[in-house]
Coordinates of C-alpha atoms in Angstrom, one line a residue:
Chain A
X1 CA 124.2 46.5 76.9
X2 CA 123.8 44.1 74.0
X3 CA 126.6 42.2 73.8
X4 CA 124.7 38.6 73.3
X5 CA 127.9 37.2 75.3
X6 CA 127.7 39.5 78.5
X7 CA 123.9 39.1 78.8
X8 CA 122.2 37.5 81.5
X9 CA 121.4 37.9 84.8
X10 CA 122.6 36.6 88.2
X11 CA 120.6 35.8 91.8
X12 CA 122.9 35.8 94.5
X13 CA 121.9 34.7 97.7
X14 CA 124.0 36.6 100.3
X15 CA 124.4 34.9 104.0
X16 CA 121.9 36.8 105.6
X17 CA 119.0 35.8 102.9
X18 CA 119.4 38.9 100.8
X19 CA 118.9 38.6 96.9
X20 CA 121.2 40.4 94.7
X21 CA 120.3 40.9 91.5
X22 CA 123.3 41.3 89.1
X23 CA 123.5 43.0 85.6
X24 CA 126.6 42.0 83.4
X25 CA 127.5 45.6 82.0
X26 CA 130.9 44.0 80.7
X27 CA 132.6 40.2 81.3
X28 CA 134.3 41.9 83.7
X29 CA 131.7 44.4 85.2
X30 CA 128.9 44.1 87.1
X31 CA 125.9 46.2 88.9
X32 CA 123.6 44.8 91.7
X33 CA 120.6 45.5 93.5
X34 CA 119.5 44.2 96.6
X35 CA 116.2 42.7 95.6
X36 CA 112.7 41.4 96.6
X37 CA 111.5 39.6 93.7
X38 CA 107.7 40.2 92.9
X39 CA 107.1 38.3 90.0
X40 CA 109.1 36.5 87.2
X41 CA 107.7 35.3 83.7
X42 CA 108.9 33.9 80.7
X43 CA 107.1 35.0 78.0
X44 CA 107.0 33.9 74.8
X45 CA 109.7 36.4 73.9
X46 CA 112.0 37.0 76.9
X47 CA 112.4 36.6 80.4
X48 CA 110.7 39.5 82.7
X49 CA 111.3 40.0 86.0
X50 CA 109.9 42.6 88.3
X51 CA 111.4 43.5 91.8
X52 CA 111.7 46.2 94.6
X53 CA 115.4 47.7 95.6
X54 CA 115.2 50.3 98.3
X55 CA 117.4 52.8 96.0
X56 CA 115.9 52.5 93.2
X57 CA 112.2 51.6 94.2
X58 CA 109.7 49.1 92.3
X59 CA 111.8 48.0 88.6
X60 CA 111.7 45.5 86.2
X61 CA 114.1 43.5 84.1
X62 CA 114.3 41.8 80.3
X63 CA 116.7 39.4 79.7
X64 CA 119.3 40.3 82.8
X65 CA 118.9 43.9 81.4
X66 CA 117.4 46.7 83.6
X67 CA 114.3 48.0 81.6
X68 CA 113.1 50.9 84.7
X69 CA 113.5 51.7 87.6
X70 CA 110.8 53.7 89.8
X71 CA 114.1 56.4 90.4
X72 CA 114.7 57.3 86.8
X73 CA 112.2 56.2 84.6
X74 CA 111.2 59.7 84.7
X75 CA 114.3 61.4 82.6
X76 CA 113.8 58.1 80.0
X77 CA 110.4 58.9 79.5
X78 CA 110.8 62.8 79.4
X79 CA 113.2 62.6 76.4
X80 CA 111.8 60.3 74.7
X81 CA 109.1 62.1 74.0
X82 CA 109.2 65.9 74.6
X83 CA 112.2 67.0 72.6
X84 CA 110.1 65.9 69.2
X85 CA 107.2 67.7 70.8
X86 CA 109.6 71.3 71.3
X87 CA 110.8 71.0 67.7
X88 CA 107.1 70.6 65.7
X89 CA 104.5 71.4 68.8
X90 CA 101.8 71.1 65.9
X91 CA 102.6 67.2 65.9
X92 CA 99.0 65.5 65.7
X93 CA 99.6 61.7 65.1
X94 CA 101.9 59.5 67.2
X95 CA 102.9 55.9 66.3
X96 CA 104.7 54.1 70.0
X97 CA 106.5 51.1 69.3
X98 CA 107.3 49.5 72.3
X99 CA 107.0 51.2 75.6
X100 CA 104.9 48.3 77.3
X101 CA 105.6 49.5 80.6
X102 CA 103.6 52.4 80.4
X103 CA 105.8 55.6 80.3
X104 CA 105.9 56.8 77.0
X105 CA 102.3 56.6 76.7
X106 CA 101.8 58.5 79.6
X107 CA 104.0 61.4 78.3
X108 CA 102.5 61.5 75.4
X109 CA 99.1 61.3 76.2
X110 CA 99.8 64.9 78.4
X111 CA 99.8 66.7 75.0
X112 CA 95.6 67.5 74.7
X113 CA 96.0 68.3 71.5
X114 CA 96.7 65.2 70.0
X115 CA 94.2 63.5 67.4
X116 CA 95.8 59.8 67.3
X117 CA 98.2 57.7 69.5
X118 CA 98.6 53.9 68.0
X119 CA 101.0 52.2 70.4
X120 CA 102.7 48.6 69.2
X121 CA 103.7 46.4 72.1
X122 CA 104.9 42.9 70.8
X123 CA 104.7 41.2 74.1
X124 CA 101.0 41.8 75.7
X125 CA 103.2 40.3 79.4
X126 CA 105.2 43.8 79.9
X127 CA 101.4 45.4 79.5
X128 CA 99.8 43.2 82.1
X129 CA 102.6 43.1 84.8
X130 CA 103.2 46.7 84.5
X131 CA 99.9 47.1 85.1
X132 CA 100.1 45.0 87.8
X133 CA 103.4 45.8 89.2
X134 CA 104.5 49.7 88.2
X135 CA 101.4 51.8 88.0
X136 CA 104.1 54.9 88.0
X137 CA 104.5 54.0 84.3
X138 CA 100.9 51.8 83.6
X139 CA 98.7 54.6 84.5
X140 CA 97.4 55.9 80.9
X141 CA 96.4 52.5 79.3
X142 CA 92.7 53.0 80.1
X143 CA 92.9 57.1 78.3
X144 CA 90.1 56.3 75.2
X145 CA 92.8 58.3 73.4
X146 CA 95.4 55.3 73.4
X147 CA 94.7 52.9 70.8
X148 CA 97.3 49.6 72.1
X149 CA 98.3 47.1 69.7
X150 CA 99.3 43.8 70.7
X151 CA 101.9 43.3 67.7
X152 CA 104.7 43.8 66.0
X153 CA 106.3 47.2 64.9
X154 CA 108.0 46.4 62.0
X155 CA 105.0 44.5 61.0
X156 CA 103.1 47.8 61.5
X157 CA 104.8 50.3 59.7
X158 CA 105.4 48.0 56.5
X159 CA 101.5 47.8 56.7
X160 CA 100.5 51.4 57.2
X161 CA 100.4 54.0 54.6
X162 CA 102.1 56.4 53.5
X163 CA 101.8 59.8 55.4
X164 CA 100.1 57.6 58.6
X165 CA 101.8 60.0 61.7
X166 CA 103.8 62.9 62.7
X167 CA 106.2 61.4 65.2
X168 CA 107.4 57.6 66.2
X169 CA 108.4 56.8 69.4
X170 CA 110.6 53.7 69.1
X171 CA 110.8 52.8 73.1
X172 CA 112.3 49.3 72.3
X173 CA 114.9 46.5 74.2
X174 CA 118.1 46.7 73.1
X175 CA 119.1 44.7 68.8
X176 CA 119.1 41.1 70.3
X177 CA 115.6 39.3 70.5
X178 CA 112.1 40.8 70.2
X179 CA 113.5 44.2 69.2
X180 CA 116.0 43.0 66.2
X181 CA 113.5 44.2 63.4
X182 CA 113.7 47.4 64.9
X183 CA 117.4 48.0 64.0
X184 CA 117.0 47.3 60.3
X185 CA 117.4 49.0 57.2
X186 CA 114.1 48.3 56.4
X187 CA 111.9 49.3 59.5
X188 CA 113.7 52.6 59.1
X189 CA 112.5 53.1 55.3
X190 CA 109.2 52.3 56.3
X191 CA 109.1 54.5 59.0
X192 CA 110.4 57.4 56.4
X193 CA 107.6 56.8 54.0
X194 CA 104.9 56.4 57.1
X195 CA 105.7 59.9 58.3
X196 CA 104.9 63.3 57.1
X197 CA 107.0 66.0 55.5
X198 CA 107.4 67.6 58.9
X199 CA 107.8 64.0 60.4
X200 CA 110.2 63.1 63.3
X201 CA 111.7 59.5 64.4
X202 CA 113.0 58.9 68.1
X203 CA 114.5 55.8 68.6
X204 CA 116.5 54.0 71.5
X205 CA 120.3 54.3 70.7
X206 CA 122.2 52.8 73.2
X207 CA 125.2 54.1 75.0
X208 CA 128.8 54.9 73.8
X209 CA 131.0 53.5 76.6
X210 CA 131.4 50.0 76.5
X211 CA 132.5 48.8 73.1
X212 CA 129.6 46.1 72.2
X213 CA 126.8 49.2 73.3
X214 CA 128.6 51.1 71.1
X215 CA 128.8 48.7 68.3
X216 CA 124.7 49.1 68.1
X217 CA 124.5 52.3 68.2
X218 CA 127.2 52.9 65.6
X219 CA 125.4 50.2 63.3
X220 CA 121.7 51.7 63.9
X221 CA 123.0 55.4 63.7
X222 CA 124.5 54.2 60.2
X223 CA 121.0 52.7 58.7
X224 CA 118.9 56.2 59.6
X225 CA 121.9 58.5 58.6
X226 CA 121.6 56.4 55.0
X227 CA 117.7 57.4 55.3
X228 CA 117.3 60.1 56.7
X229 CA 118.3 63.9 56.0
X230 CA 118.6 64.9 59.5
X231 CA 119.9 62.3 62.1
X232 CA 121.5 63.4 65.3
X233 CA 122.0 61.7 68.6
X234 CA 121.2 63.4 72.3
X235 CA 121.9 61.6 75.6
X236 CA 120.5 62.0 78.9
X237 CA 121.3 60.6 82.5
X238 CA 120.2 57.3 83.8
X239 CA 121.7 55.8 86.6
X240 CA 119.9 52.6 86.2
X241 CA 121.6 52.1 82.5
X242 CA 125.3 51.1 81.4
X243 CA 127.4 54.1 82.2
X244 CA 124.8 56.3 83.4
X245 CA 125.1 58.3 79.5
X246 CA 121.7 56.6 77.2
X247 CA 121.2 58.1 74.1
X248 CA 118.1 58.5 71.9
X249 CA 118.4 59.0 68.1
X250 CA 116.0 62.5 66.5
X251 CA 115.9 61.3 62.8
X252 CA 113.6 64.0 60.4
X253 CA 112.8 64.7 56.9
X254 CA 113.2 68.3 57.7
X255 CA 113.7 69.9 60.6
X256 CA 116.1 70.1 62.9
X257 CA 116.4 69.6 66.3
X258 CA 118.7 72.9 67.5
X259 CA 117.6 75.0 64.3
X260 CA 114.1 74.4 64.7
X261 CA 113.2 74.3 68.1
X262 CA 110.6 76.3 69.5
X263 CA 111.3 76.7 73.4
X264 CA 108.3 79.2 74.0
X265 CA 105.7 77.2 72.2
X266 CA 107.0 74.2 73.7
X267 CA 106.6 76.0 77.1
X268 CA 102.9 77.3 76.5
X269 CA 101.9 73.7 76.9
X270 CA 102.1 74.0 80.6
X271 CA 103.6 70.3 81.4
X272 CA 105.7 70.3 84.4
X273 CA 108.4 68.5 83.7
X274 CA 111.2 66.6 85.9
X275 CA 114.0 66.6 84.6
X276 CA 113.0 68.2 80.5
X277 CA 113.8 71.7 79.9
X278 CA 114.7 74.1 77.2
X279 CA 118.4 73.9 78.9
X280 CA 118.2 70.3 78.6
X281 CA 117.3 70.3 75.0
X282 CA 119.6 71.8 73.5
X283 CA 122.8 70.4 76.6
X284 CA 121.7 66.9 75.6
X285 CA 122.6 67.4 71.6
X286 CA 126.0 68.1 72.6
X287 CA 128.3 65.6 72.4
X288 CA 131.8 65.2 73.5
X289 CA 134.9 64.9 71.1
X290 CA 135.8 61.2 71.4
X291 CA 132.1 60.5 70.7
X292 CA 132.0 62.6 67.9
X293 CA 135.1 61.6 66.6
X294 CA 134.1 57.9 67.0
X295 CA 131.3 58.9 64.9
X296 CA 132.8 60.1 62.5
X297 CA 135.2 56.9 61.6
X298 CA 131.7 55.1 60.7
Chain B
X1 CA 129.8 58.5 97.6
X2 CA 130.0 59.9 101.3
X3 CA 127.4 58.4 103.2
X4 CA 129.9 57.2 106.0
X5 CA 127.7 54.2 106.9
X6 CA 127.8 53.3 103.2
X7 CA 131.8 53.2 103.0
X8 CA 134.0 50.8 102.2
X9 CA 135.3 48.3 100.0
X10 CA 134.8 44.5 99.8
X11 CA 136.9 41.8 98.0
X12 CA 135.0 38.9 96.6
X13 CA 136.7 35.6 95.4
X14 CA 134.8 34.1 92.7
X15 CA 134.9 30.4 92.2
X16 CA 137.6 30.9 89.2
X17 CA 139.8 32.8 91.7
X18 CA 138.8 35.7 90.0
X19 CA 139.1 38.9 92.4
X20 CA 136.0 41.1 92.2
X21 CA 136.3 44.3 93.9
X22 CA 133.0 46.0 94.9
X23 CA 132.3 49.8 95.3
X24 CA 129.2 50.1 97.6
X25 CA 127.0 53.0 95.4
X26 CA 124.6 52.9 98.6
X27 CA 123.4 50.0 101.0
X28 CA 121.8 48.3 98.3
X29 CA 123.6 49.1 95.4
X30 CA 127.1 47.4 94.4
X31 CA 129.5 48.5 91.2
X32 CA 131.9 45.5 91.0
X33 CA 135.3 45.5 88.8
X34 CA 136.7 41.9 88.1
X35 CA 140.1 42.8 89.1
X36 CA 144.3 42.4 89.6
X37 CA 145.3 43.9 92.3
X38 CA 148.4 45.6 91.7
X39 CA 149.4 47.1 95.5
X40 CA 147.5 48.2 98.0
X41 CA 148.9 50.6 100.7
X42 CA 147.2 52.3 104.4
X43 CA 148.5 55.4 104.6
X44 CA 148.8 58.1 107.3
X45 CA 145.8 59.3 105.7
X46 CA 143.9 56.4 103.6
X47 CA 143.2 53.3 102.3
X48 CA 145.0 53.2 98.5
X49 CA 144.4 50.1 96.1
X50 CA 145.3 49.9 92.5
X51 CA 143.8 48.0 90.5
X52 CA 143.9 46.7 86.5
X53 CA 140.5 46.0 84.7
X54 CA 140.1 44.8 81.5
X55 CA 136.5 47.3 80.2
X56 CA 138.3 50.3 82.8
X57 CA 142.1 49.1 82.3
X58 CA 144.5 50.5 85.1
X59 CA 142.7 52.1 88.0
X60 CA 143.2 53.3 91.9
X61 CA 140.5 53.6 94.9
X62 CA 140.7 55.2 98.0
X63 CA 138.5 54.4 101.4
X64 CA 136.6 51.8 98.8
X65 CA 135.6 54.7 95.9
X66 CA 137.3 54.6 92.6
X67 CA 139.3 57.7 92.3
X68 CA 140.4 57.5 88.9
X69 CA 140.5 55.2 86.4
X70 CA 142.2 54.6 82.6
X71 CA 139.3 54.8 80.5
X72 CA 137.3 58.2 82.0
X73 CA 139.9 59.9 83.9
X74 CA 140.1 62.1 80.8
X75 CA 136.7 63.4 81.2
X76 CA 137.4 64.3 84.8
X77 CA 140.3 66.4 84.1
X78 CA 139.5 68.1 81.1
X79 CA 136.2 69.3 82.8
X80 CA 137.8 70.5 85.6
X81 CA 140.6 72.3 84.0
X82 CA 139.0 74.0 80.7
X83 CA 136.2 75.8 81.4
X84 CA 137.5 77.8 83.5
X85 CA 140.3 79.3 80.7
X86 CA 137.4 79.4 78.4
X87 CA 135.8 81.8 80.8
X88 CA 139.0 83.8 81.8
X89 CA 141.9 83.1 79.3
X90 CA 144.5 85.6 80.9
X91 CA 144.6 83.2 84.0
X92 CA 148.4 83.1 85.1
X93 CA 148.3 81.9 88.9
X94 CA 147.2 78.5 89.2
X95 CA 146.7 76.6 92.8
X96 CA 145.7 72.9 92.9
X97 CA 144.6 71.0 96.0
X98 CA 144.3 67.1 95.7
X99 CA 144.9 65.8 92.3
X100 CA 147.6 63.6 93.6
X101 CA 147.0 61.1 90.5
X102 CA 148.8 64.3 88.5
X103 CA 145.7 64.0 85.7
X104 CA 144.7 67.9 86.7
X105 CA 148.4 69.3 87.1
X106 CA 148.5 67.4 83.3
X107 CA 145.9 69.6 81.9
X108 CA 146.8 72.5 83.9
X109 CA 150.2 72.3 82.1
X110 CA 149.1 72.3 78.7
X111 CA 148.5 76.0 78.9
X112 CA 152.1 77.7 77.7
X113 CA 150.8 81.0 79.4
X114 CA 150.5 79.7 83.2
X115 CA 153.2 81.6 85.2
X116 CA 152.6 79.8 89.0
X117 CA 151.1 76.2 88.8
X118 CA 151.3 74.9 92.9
X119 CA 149.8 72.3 93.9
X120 CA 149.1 71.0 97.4
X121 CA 148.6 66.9 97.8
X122 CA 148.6 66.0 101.3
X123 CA 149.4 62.4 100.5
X124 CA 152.9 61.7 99.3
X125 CA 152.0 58.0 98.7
X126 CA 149.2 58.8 96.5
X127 CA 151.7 60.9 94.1
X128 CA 154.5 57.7 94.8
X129 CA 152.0 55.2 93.9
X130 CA 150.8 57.0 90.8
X131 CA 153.7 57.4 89.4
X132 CA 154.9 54.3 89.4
X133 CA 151.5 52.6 88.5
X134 CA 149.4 55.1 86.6
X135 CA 151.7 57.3 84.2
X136 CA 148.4 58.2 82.0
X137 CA 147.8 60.7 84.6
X138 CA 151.5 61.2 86.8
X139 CA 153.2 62.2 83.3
X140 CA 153.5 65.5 84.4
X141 CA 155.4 66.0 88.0
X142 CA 158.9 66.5 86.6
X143 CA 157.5 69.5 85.0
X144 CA 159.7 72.3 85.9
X145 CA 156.6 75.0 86.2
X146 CA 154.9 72.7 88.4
X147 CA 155.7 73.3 92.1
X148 CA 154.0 70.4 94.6
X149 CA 154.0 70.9 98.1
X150 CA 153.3 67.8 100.1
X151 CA 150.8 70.0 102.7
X152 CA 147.6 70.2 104.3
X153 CA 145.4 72.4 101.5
X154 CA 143.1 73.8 103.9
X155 CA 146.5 75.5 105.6
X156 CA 147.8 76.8 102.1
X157 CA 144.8 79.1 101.4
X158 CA 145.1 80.2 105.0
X159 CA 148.6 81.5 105.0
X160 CA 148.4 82.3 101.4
X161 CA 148.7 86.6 101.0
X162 CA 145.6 88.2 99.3
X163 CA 145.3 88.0 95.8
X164 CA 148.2 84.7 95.1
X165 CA 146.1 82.8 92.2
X166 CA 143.6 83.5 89.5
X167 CA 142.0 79.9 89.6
X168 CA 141.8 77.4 92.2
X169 CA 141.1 73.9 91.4
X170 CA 140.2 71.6 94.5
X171 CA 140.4 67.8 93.2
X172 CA 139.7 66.1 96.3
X173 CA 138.4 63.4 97.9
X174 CA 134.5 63.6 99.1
X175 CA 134.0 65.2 102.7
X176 CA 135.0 62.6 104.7
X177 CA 138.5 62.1 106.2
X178 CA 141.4 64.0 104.7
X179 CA 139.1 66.0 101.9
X180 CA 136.8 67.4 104.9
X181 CA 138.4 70.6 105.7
X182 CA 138.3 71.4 102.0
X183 CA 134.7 71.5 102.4
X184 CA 134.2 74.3 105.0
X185 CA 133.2 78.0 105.3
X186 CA 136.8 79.0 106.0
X187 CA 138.3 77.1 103.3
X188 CA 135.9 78.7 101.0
X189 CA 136.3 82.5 103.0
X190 CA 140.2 82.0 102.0
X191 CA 140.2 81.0 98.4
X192 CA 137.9 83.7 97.9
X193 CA 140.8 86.2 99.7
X194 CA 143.2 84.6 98.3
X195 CA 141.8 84.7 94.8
X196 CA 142.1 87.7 92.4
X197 CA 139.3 89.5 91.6
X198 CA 138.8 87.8 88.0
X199 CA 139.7 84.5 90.0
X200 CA 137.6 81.6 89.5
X201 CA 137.6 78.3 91.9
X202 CA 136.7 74.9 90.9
X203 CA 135.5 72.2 93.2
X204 CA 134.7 68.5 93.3
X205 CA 131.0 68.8 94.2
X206 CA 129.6 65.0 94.3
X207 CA 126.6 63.7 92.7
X208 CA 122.9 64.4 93.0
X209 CA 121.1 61.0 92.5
X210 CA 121.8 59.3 95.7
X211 CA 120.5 61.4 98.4
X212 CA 123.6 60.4 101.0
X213 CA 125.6 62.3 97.7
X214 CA 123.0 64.9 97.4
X215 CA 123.2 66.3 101.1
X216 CA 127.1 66.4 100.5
X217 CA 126.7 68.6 97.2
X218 CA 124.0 71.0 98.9
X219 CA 125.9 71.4 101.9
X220 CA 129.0 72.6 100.0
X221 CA 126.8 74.4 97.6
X222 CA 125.2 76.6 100.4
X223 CA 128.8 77.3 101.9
X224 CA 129.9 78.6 98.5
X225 CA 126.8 80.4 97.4
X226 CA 126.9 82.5 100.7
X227 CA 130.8 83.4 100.1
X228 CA 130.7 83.9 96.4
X229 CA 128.4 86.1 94.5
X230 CA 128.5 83.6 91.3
X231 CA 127.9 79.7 92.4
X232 CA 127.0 77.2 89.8
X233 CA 127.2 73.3 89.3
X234 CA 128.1 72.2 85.9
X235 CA 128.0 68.2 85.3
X236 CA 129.7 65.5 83.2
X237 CA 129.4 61.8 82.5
X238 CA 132.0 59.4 84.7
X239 CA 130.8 55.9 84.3
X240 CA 133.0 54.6 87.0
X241 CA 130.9 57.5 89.5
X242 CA 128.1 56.6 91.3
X243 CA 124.9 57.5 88.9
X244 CA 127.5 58.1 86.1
X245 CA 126.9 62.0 86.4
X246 CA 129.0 64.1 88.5
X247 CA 129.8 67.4 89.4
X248 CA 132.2 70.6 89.7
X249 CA 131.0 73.7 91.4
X250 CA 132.1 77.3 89.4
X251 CA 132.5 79.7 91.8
X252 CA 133.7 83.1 90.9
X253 CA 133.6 87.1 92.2
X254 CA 132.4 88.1 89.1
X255 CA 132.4 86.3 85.9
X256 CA 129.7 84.3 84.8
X257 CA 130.9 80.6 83.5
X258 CA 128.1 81.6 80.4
X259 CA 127.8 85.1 79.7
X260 CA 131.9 85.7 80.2
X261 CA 132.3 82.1 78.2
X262 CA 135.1 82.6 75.4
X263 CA 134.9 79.8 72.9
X264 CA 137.0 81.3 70.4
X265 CA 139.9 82.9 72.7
X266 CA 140.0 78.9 74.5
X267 CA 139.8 77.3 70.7
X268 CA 143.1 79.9 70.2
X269 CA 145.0 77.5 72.4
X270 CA 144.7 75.3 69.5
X271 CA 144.6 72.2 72.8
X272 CA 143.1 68.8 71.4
X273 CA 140.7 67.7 74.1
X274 CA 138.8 64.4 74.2
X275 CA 136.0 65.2 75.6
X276 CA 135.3 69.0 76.3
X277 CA 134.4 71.6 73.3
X278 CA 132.6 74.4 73.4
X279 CA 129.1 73.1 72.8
X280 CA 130.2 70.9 76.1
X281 CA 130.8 74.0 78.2
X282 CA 127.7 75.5 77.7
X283 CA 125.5 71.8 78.0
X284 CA 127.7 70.9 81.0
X285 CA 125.5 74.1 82.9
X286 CA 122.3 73.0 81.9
X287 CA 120.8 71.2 85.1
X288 CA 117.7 69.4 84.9
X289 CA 114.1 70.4 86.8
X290 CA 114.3 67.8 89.8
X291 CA 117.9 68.9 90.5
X292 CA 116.8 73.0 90.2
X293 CA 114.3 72.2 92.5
X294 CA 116.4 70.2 95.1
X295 CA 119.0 73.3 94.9
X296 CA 116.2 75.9 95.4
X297 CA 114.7 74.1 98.6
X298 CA 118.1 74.5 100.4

């Protein structure tokens, strides 16, 4: 949903009083909530706004673009994080770029065995209104085990040394504002030379439906294949996103994703999961022949 | 998209003149298509629009819910059609209820081996309207192999003899209205009497993120499970669906739609598909936790 010329939201006000809250999938597509809005900011990098929709629950918004919802935050947060974790289980130290909200951090912090969790948030106002707003995803920000940068990522990976973590999270916004820098050529290198041998990337990849999503994926998917050995993509379900498909990027030095995972260590953590399992893993690297094809014309 | 009191389709002018036609997901949820309407028609049996839209191009709803449209219908139909020949290749006898849109008989078609393709629509103006505004799908209906019997479906499995078909594929409309009866213990009794004993039957089985589509999938589910020893769900991605996941049900008397799977007899058939493969097959089957658990509870 990054097309810079479809974004932005819309506030109906119906005749009864109700507030619909619109997101521009396409020019000529639209999705709305019923809303009660709970608090609206503009920050000094984007506009966040936080409501309640009886479907969907308690959910916020960047820039006209639905961020999470209460109803499926929990498949986002799952795959963002436990795939990596079910392909090197002996991952130690975790780098989160992004994720204000909460949710990744959460996940991640469920692993006891990690040693180090930096996360870098660029814009401390998703941190203090989830905390205010969405304790479903805020709830691990006071775990002594989180370290929480107010910062920026690409900042922070051209400024840590080599060999710094085991796994980054890249939970960003979409390539238009605040989360640009994390689509370059550049943030990916660093990112290479930050991680160990047994390293793994995860990054936010958009969808493939609607051209301009696909566009960015294509365009990001190029910049990590050029840097990294082993770069796939695996989707998941969200209701609350373009399409329903989302898609995360698993980018590694060496291992690979099907090849290397490791279902029964994986499962001797003991995390129940909602919607992760070893099915899931290995369903959501498949990808259908259009996509594939589309892919392959890069 | 059943939930009766959630129904029904609403025009919206815009201040442009632009038509905006709005598919109510739940009470608080809208999907809305910038539209032309092309003709619109009440039935004996429905409410039929068709529609043109520029992201979802040419398109048709019924009762308010977008049946097919241009850009996914393709995922629909070959998820409905191919896994079952990848599980049972030597299928000959073929009977289709619904489909009127032609997009299943399509598929059906492509297989040179079929020896009986029916098909019973019990709406002549949905086949009328289709082929004159939707040829993408209606391309098929002057095949000579293809026999279509304007008819009640619930009636053909009950005077069908024992043993008629190999595969049954029921492309219908959600429980409500003319699809109903195609969602009862004795429709499912006589498909399985009706079915051979490597027969297989394939059913539209609704979504499970909105709970008023949830109770409509476990209600069919429990019918089938208690009529046919092998009952599984198996998903695919429809953006233009409520959640953007959806759902066929694989119900069989004895093979298994993974341990019989066939990859390389169905990749024989040398058919180009756009979306399934056989990486698909085996990821459509993979359901996440929240929705095993949901099942198990019935």
């Amino acid at each position: 949903m990054n097309d810079q010329h479809d974004a932005g939201e819309t506030y109906n006000y119906g005749l009864s009083g109700d507030i619909w809250f619109t997101e521009h999938q396409s020019r000529d597509v639209d999705f709305s909530y019923k809303v009660r809005v709970l608090a609206e900011e503009q920050s000094p990098f984007q506009h966040i706004v936080f409501m309640d929709n009886p479907s969907f629950g308690r959910m916020f918004s960047i820039n006209g673009f639905m961020q999470v919802t209460e109803a499926d935050e929990f498949v986002y947060h799952d795959m963002i994080v436990h795939p990596a974790l079910a392909v090197n289980p002996d991952i130690r130290r975790v780098l989160i770029i992004g994720g204000g909200d909460g949710g990744t951090a959460r996940e991640t912090l469920r692993y006891r065995q990690l040693e180090r969790i930096d996360m870098v948030e660029i814009d401390e106002a998703v941190v203090r209104m989830s905390k205010q707003y969405l304790p479903v995803t805020a709830c691990a920000f006071d775990d002594a085990r989180l370290n929480l940068i107010i910062g920026d990522g690409l900042a922070h990976v051209q400024n840590s040394p080599d060999n710094s973590y085991d796994l980054i999270l890249v939970d960003s916004t979409d390539p238009v504002g605040p989360g640009e820098g994390l689509f370059t050529f550049d943030f990916y290198r660093h990112c290479y030379r930050i991680l160990g041998e047994r390293g793994i990337l995860i990054n936010q990849q958009e969808s493939a439906f609607y051209p301009g999503d696909f566009r960015e994926m294509q365009r990001a998917q190029q910049k990590i294949k050029a840097t990294f050995p082993i770069a796939m993509l695996y989707s998941f379900n969200m209701p609350s996103y373009g399409s329903g498909s989302w898609f995360f990027g698993f980018a590694s030095k060496r291992l690979h994703p099907l090849n290397d995972h490791q279902p029964e260590r994986w499962e001797q953590f003991g995390l129940d999961t909602r919607y992760y399992n070893r099915d899931i893993h290995r369903a959501a690297f498949a990808l259908p022949n259009y996509l594939r094809r589309k892919l392959e014309q890069e």
